[in-house]
PDB file of N, CA and C in Angstrom:
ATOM      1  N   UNK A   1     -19.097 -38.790   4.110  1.00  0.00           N
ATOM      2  CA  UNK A   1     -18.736 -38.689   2.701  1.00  0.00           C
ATOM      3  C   UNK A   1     -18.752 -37.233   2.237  1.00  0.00           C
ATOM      4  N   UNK A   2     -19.615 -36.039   2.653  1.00  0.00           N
ATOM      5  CA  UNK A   2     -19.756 -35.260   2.041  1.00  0.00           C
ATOM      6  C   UNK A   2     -18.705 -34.319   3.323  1.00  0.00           C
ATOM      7  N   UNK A   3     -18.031 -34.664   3.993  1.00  0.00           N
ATOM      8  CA  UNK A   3     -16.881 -34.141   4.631  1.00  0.00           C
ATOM      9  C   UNK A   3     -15.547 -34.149   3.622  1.00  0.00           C
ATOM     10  N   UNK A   4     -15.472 -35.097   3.136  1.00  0.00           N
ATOM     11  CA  UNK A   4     -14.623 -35.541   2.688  1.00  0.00           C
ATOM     12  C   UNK A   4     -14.635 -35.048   0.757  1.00  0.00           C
ATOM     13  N   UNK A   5     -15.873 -34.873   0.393  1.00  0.00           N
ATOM     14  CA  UNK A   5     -15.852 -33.652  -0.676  1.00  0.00           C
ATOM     15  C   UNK A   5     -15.373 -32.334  -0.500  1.00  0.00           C
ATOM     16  N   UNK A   6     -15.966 -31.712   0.544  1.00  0.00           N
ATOM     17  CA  UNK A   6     -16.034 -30.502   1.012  1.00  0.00           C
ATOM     18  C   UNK A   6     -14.270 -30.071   0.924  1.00  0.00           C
ATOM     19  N   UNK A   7     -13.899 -31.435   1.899  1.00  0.00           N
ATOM     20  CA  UNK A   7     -11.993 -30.848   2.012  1.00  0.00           C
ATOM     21  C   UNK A   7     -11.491 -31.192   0.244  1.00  0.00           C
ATOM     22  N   UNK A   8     -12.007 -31.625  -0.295  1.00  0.00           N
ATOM     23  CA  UNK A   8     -10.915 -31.927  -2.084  1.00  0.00           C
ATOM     24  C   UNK A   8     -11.397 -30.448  -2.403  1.00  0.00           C
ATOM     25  N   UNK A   9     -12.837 -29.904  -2.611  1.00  0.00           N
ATOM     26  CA  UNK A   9     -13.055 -28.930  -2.942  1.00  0.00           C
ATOM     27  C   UNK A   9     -11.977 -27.791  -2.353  1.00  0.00           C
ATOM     28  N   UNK A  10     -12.034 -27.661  -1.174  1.00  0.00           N
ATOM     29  CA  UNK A  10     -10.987 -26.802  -0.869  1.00  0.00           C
ATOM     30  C   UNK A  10      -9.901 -26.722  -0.856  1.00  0.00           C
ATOM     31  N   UNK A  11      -8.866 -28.014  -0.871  1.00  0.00           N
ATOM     32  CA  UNK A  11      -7.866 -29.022  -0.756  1.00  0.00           C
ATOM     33  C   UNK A  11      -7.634 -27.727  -2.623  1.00  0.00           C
ATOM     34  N   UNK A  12      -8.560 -27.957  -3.531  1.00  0.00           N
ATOM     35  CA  UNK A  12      -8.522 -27.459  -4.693  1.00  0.00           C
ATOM     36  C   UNK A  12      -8.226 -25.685  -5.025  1.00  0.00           C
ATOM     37  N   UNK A  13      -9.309 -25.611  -4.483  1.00  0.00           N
ATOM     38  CA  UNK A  13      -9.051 -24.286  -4.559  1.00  0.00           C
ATOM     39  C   UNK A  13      -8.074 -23.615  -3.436  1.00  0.00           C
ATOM     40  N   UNK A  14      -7.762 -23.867  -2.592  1.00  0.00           N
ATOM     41  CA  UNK A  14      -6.355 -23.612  -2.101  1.00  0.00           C
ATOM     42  C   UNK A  14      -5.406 -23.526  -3.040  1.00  0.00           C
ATOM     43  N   UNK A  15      -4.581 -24.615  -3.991  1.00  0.00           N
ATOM     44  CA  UNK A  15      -3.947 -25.064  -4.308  1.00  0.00           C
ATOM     45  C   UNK A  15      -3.773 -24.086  -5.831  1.00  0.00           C
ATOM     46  N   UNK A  16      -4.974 -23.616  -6.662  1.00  0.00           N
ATOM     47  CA  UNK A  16      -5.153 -23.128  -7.307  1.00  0.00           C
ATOM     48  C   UNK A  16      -4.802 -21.701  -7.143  1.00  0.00           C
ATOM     49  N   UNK A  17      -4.786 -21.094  -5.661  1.00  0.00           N
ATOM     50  CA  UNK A  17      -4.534 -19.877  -5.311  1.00  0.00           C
ATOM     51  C   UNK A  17      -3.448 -19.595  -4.975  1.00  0.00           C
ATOM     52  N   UNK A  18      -2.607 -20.364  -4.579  1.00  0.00           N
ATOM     53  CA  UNK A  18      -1.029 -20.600  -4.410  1.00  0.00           C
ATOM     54  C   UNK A  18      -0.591 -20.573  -5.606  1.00  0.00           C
ATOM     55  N   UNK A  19      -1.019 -21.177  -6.370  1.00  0.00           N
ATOM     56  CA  UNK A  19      -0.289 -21.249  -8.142  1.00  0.00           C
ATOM     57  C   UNK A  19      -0.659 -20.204  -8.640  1.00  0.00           C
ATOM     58  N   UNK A  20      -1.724 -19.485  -8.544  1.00  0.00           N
ATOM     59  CA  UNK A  20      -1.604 -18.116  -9.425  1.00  0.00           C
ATOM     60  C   UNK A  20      -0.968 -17.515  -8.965  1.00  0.00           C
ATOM     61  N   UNK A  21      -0.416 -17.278  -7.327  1.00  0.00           N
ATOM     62  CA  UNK A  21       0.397 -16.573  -6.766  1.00  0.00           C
ATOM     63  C   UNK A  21       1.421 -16.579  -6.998  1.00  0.00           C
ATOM     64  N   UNK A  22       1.701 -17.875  -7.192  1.00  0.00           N
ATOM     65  CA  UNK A  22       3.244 -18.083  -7.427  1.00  0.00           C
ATOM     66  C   UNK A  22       3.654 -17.870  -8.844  1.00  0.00           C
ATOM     67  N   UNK A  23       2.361 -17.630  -9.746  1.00  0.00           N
ATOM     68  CA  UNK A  23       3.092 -17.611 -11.152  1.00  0.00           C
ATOM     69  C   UNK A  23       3.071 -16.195 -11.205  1.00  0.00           C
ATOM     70  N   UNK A  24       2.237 -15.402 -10.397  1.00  0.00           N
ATOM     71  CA  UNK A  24       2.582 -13.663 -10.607  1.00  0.00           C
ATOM     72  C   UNK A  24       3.976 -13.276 -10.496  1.00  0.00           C
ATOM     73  N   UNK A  25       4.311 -14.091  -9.258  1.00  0.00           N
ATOM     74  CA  UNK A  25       5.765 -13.464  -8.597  1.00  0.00           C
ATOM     75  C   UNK A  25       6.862 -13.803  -9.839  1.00  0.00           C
ATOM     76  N   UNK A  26       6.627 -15.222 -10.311  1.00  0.00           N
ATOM     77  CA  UNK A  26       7.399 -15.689 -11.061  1.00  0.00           C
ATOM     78  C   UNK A  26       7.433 -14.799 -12.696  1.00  0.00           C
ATOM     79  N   UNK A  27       6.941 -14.517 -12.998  1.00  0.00           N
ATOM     80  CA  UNK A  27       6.555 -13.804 -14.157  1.00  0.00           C
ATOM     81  C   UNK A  27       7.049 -12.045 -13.607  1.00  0.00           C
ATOM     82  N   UNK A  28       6.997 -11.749 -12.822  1.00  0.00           N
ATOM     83  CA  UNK A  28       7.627 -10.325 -11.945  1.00  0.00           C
ATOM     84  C   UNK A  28       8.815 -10.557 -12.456  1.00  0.00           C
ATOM     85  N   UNK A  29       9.590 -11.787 -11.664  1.00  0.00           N
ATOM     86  CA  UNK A  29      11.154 -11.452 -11.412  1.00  0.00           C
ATOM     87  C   UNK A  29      11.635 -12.358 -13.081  1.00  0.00           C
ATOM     88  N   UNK A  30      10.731 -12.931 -13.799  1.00  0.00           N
ATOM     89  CA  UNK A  30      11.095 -13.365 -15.079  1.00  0.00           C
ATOM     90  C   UNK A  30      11.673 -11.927 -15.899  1.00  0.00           C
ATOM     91  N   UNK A  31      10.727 -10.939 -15.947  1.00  0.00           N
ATOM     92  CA  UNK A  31      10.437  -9.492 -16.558  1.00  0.00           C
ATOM     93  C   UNK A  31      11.981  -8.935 -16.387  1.00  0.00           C
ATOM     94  N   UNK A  32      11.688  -8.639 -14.992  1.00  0.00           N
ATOM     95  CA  UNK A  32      12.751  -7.772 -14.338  1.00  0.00           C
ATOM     96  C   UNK A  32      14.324  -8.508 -14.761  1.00  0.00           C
ATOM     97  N   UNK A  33      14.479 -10.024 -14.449  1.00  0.00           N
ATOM     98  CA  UNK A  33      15.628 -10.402 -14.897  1.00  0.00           C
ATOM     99  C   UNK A  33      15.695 -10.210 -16.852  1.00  0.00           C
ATOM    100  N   UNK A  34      14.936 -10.554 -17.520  1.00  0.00           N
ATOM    101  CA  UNK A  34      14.988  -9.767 -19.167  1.00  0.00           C
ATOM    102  C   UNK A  34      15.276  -8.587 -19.091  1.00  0.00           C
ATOM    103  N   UNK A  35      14.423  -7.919 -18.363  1.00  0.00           N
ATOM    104  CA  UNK A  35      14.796  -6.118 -18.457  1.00  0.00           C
ATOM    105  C   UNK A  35      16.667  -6.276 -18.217  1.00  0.00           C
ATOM    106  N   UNK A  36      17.094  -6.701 -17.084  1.00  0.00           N
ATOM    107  CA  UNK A  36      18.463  -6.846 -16.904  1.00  0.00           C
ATOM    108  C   UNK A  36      19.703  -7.125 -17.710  1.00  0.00           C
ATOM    109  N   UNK A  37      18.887  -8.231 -18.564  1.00  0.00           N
ATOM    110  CA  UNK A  37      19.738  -9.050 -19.471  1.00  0.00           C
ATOM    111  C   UNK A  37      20.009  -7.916 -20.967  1.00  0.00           C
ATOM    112  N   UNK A  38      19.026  -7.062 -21.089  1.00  0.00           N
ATOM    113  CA  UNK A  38      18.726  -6.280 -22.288  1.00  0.00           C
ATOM    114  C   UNK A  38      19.814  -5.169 -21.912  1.00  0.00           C
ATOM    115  N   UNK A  39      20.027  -4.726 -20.379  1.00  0.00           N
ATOM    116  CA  UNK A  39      20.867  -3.496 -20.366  1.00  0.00           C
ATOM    117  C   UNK A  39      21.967  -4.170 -20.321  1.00  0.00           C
ATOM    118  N   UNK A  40      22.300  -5.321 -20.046  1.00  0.00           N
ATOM    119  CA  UNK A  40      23.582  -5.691 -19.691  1.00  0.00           C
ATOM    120  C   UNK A  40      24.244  -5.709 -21.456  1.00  0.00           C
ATOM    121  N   UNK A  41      22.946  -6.293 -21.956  1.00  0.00           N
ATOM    122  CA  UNK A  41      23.436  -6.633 -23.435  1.00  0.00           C
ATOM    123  C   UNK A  41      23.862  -5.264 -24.282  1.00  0.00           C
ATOM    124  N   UNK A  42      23.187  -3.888 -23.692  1.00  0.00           N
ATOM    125  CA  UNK A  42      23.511  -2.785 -24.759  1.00  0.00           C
ATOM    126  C   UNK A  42      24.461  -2.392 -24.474  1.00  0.00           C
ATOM    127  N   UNK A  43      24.913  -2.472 -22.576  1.00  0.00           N
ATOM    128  CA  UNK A  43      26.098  -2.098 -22.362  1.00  0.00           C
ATOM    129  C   UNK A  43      27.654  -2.996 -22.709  1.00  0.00           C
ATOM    130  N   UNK A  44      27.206  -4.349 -23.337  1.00  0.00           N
ATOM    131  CA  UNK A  44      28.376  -4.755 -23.639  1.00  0.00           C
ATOM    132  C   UNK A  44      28.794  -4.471 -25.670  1.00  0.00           C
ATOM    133  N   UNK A  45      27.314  -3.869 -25.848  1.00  0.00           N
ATOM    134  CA  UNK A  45      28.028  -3.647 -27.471  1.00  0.00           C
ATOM    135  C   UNK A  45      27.878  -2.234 -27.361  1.00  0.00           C
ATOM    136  N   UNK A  46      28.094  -1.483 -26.551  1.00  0.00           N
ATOM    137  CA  UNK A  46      28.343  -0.048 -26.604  1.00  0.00           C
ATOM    138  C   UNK A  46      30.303  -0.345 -26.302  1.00  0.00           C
ATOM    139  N   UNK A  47      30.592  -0.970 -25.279  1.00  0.00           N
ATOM    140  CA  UNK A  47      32.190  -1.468 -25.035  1.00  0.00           C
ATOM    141  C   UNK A  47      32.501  -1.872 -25.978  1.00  0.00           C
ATOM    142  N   UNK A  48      31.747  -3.063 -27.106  1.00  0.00           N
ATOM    143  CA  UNK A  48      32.586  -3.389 -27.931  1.00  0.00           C
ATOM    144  C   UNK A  48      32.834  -2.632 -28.712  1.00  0.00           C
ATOM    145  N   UNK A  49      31.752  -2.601 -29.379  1.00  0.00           N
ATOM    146  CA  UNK A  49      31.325  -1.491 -30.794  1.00  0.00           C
ATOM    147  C   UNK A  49      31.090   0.060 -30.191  1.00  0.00           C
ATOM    148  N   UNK A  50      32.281   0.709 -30.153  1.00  0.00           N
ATOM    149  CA  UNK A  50      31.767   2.130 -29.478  1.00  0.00           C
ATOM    150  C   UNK A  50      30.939   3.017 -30.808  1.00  0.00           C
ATOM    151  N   UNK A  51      31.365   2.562 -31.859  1.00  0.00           N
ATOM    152  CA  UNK A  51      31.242   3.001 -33.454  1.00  0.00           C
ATOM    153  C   UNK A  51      29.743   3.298 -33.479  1.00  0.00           C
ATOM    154  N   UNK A  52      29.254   2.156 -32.913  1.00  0.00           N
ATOM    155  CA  UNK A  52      27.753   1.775 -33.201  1.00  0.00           C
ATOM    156  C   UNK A  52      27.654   1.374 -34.644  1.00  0.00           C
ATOM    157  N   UNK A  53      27.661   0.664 -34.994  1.00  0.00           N
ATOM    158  CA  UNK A  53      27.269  -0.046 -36.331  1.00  0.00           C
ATOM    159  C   UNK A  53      26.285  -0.856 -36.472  1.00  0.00           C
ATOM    160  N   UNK A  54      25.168  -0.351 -35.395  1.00  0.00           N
ATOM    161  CA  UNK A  54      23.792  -0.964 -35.733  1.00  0.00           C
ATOM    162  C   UNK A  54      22.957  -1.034 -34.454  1.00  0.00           C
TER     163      UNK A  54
END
């Protein structure tokens, strides 16, 4: 019985360490794709609006 704790305990914290991992990476390339979306966005109202009107 206390084999069989031992593996959920770890079974757990494994599982817990994969998910923070995976939410770092995910939150990385979240950033980086916004950062992207922001230049793409100034460079399409600099084409439209060369004027700048805001």
């Amino acid at each position: 019985m206390k084999k069989l704790y031992v593996l959920i305990v770890a079974a757990i914290l494994l599982l817990t360490l994969v998910n923070s991992s995976l939410g770092k990476m995910e939150t990385q390339q979240y950033s980086q794709q916004a950062e992207n979306s922001g230049n793409q966005y100034t460079l399409y109202r600099m084409m439209v609006d060369p004027g700048g009107g805001g």
